[in-house]
Coordinates of C-alpha atoms (C1' of nucleotides) in Angstrom, one line a residue:
Chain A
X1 CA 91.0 81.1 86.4
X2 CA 89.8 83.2 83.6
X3 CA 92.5 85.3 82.2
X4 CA 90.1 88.5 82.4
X5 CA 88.3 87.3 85.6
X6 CA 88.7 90.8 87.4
X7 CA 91.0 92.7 85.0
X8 CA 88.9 94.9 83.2
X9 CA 85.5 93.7 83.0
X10 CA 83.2 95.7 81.3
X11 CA 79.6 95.9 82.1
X12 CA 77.9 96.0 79.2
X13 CA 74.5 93.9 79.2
X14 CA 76.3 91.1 76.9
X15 CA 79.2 90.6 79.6
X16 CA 76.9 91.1 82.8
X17 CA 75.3 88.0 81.1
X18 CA 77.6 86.0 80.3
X19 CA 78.8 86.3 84.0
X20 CA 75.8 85.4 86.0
X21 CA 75.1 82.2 83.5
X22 CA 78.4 81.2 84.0
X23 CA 79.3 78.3 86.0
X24 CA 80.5 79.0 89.3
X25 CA 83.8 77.7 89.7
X26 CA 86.0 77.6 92.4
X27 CA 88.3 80.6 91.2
X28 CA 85.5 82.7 90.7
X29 CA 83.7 82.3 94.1
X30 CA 87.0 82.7 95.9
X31 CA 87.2 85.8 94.0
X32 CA 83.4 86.7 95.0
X33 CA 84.8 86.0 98.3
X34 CA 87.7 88.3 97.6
X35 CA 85.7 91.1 96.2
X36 CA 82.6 91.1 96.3
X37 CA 82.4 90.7 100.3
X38 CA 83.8 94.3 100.5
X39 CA 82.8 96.6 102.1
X40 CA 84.0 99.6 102.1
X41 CA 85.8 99.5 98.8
X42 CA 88.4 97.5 99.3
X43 CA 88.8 93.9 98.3
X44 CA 91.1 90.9 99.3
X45 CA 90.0 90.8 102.9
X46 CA 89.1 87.5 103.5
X47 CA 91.8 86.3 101.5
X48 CA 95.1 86.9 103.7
X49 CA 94.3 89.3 106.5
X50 CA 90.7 89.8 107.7
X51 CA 91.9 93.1 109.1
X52 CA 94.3 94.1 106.4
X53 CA 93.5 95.6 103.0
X54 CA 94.4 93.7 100.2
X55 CA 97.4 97.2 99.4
X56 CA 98.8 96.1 103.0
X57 CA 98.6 92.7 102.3
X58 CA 100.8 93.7 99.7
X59 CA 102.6 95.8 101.0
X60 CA 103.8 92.9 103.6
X61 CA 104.4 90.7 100.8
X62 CA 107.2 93.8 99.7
X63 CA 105.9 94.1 96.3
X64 CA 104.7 97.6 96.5
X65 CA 106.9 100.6 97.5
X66 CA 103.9 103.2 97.7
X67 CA 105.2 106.3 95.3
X68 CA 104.9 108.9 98.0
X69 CA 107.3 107.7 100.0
X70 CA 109.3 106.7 96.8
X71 CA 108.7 110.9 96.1
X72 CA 109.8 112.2 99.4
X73 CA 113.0 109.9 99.2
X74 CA 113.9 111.1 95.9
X75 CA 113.3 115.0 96.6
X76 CA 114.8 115.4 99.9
X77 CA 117.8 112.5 99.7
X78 CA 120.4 114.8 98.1
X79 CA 123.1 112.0 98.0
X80 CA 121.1 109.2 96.8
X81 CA 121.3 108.8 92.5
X82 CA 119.4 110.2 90.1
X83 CA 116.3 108.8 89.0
X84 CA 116.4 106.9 85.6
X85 CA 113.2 107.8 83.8
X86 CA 111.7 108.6 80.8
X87 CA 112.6 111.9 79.4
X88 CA 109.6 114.4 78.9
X89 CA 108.4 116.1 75.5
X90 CA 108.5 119.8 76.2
X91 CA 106.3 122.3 74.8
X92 CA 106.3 126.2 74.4
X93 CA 103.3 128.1 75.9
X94 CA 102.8 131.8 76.0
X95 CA 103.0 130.9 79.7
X96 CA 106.0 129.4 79.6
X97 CA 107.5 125.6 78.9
X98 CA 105.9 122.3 79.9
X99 CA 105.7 119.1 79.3
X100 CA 104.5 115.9 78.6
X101 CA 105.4 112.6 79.9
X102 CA 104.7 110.6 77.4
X103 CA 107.7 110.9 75.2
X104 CA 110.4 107.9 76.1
X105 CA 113.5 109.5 74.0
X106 CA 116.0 109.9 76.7
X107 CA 116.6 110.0 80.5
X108 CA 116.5 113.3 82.7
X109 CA 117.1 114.0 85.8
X110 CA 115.8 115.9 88.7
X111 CA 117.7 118.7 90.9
X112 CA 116.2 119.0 94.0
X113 CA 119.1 120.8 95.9
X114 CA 116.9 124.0 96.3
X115 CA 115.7 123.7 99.7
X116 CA 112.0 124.0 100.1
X117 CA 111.1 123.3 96.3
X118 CA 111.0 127.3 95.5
X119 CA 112.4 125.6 92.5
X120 CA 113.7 123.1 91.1
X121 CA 115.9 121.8 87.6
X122 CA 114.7 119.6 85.1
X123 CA 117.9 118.8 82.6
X124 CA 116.8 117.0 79.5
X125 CA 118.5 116.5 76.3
X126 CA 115.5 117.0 74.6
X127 CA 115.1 120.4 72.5
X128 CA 112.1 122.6 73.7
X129 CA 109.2 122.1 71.0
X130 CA 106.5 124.1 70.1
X131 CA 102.9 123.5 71.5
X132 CA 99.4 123.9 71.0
X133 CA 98.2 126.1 73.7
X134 CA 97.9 124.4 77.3
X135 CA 98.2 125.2 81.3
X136 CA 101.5 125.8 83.0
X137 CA 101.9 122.1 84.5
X138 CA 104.5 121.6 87.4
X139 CA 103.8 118.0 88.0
X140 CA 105.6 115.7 86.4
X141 CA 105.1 111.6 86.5
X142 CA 108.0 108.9 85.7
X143 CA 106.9 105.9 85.0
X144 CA 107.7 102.1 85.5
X145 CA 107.6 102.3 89.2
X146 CA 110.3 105.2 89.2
X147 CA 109.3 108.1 91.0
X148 CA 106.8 110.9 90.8
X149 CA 107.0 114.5 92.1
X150 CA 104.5 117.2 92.4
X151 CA 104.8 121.1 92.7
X152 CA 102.9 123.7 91.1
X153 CA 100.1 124.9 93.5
X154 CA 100.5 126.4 97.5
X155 CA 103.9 127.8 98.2
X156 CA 105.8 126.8 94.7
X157 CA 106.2 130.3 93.1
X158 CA 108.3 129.5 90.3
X159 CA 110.4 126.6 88.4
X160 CA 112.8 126.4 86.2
X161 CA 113.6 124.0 83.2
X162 CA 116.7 123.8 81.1
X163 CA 118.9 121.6 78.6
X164 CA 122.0 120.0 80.2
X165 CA 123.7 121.4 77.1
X166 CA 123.5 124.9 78.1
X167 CA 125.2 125.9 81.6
X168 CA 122.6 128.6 82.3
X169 CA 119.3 127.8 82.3
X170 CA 117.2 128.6 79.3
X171 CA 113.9 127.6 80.7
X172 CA 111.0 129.9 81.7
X173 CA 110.3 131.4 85.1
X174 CA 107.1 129.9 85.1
X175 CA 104.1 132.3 86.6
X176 CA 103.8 132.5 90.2
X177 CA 100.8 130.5 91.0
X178 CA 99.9 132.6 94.3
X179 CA 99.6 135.7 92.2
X180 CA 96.0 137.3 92.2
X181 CA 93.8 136.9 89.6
X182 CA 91.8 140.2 87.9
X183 CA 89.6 139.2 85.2
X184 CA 87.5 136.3 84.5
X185 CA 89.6 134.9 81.6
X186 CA 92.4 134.8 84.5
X187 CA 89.6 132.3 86.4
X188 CA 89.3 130.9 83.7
X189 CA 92.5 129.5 83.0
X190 CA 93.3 128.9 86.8
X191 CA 90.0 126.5 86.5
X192 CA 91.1 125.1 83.5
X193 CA 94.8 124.7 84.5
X194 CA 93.0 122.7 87.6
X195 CA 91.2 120.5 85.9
X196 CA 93.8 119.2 83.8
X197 CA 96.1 119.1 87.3
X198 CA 93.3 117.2 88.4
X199 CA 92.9 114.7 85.3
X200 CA 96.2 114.3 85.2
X201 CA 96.8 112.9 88.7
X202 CA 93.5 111.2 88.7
X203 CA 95.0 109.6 85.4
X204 CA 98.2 108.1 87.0
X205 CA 96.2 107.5 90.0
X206 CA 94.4 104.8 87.4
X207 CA 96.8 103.4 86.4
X208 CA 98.6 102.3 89.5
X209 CA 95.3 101.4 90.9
X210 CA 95.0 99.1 88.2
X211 CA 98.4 97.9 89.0
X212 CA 97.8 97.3 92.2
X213 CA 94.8 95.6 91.3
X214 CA 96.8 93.3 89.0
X215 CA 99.2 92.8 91.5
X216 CA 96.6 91.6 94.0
X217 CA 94.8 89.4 91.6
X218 CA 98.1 87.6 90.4
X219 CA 99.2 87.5 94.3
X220 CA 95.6 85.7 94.7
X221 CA 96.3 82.8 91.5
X222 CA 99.3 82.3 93.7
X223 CA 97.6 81.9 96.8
X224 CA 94.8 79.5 95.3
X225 CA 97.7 77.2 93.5
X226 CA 99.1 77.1 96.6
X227 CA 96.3 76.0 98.1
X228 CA 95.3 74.1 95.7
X229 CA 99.0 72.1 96.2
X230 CA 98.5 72.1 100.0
X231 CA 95.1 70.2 99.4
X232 CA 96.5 68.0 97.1
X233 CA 99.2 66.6 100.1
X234 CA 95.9 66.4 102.5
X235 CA 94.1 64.4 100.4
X236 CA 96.8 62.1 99.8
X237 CA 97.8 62.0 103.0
X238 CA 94.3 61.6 104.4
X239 CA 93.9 58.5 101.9
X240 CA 97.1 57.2 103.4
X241 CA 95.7 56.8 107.0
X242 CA 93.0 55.8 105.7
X243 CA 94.2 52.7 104.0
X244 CA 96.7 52.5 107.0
X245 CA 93.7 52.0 109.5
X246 CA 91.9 49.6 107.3
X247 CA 95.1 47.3 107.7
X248 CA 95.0 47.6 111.1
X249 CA 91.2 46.9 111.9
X250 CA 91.9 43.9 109.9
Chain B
dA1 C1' 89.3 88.6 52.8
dT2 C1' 85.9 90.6 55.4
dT3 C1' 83.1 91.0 59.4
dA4 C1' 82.0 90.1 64.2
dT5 C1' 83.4 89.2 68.6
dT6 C1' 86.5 89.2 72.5
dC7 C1' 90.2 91.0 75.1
dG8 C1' 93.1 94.3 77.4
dC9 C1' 94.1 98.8 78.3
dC10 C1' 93.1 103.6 78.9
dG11 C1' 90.9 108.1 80.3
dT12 C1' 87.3 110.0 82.7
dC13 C1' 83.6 110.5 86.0
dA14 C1' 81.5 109.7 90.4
dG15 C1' 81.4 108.8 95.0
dG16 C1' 83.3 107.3 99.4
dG17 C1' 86.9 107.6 102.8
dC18 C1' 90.6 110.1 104.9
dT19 C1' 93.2 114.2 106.2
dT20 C1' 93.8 118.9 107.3
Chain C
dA1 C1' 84.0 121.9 104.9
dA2 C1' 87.4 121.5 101.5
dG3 C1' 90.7 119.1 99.3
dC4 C1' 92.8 114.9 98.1
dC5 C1' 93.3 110.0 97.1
dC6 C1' 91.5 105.6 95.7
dT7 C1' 88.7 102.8 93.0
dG8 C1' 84.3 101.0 90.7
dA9 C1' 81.9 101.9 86.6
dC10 C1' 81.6 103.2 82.0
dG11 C1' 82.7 104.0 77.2
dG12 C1' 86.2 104.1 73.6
dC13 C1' 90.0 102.2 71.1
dG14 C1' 93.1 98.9 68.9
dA15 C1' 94.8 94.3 68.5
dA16 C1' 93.8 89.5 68.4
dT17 C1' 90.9 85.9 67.4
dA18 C1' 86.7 83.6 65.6
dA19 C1' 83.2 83.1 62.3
dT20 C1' 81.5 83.7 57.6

DNA sequence: ATTATTCGCCGTCAGGGCTT
DNA sequence: AAGCCCTGACGGCGAATAAT
């Protein structure tokens, strides 16, 4: 197979070329089979389970632990450990502290012993840092398959965030999301604050859709050497009782 | 060494499917 | 119907590689 076969392919007019004059090899139509056969936007159908997606395929295979459930366990387990992930970068707004998941400096942990979420403790050893302006953001991601929790819109009125080095907290009650808004700049911002809510999930979403994708595609060069192997042995054997049967009629 | 092309990844948008 | 999630499509970017 290709190494870019269904990675990323983009469809500019030069690529879209290249891959209809292209020789159909067996990878590729077994991929055609795998995704282009879809219907309903899935792919890897035909490959494993007719009636499976190619996630539950995956799934069964154990190599995805879907990051909802990964969530849930995380935020309501009180005795299990404390997620190791990538410490945040936090910034100052003139609404109050948030952050951005980028950085990598250090690992933080997650305090979900208030009941409910009505709020919850970041503790990072990072100092707060100042900020260009930007919305109040209550969702935070980890990644490398750690964990991801959400709050910031319905019933969360208020979190907190503070530096393990201080004993009180020395973040910022962060604005009640369910208070009313007055004046169009307040729409304004709530829109704004939104959409980057919304880019920001549909941003992580990407990326473990891509994952997954990867995932499925490498689970698929498996499958074909596999049965690539298996055909191998037939053939062989095949040959064997053929040759076998020629002695005999002899 | 410079330029062109390829590759892989990312963020965003759009649209369909599912849930509430 | 609204909101959310998932994923294909698209364009941009930087790194790697090929061509000159």
């Amino acid at each position: 197979m290709s190494q870019n076969t269904f990675m990323d392919i983009k469809s500019s007019p030069l690529q879209v070329n290249m891959e209809s004059q292209s020789t159909m090899t067996q990878d590729s139509a077994l991929h055609q089979q795998a995704l282009g056969n879809s219907t309903n936007g899935k792919y890897g159908e035909d490959i494993f389970d007719p009636s499976s997606s190619y996630r539950n395929n995956l799934n069964e295979l154990g190599s995805i632990a879907p990051m909802a459930m990964m969530v849930a366990e995380t935020l309501t387990n009180e005795q299990a450990a404390p997620p190791s992930v990538h410490a945040p970068t936090y910034y100052n707004t003139n609404r109050g502290q948030i952050y951005d998941i980028k950085s990598e400096a250090a690992d933080w942990q997650i305090d979900s012993s208030d009941p409910g979420y009505q709020s919850f403790t970041i503790s990072t050893s990072d100092a707060p840092q100042p900020c260009p302006a930007f919305v109040q953001c209550l969702q935070y991601y980890a990644p490398a398959n750690t964990m991801v929790a959400e709050a910031g819109t319905g019933d969360v009125s208020a979190y907190q965030i503070c530096s393990p080095t201080s004993s009180l907290p020395q973040g910022v009650a962060m604005a009640s999301s369910t208070s009313p808004l007055h004046s169009s700049q307040q729409l304004g911002e709530e829109a704004s604050r939104k959409r980057e809510l919304r880019l920001m999930k549909n941003r992580q979403a990407a990326k473990e859709s891509r994952r997954r994708k990867r995932e499925y595609v490498n689970c698929l060069e498996d499958h074909i050497s596999m049965l690539e192997q298996q055909n191998k042995m037939l053939m062989e054997e095949l040959k064997y009782l053929k040759e076998s049967c020629a002695k005999k009629s002899r």
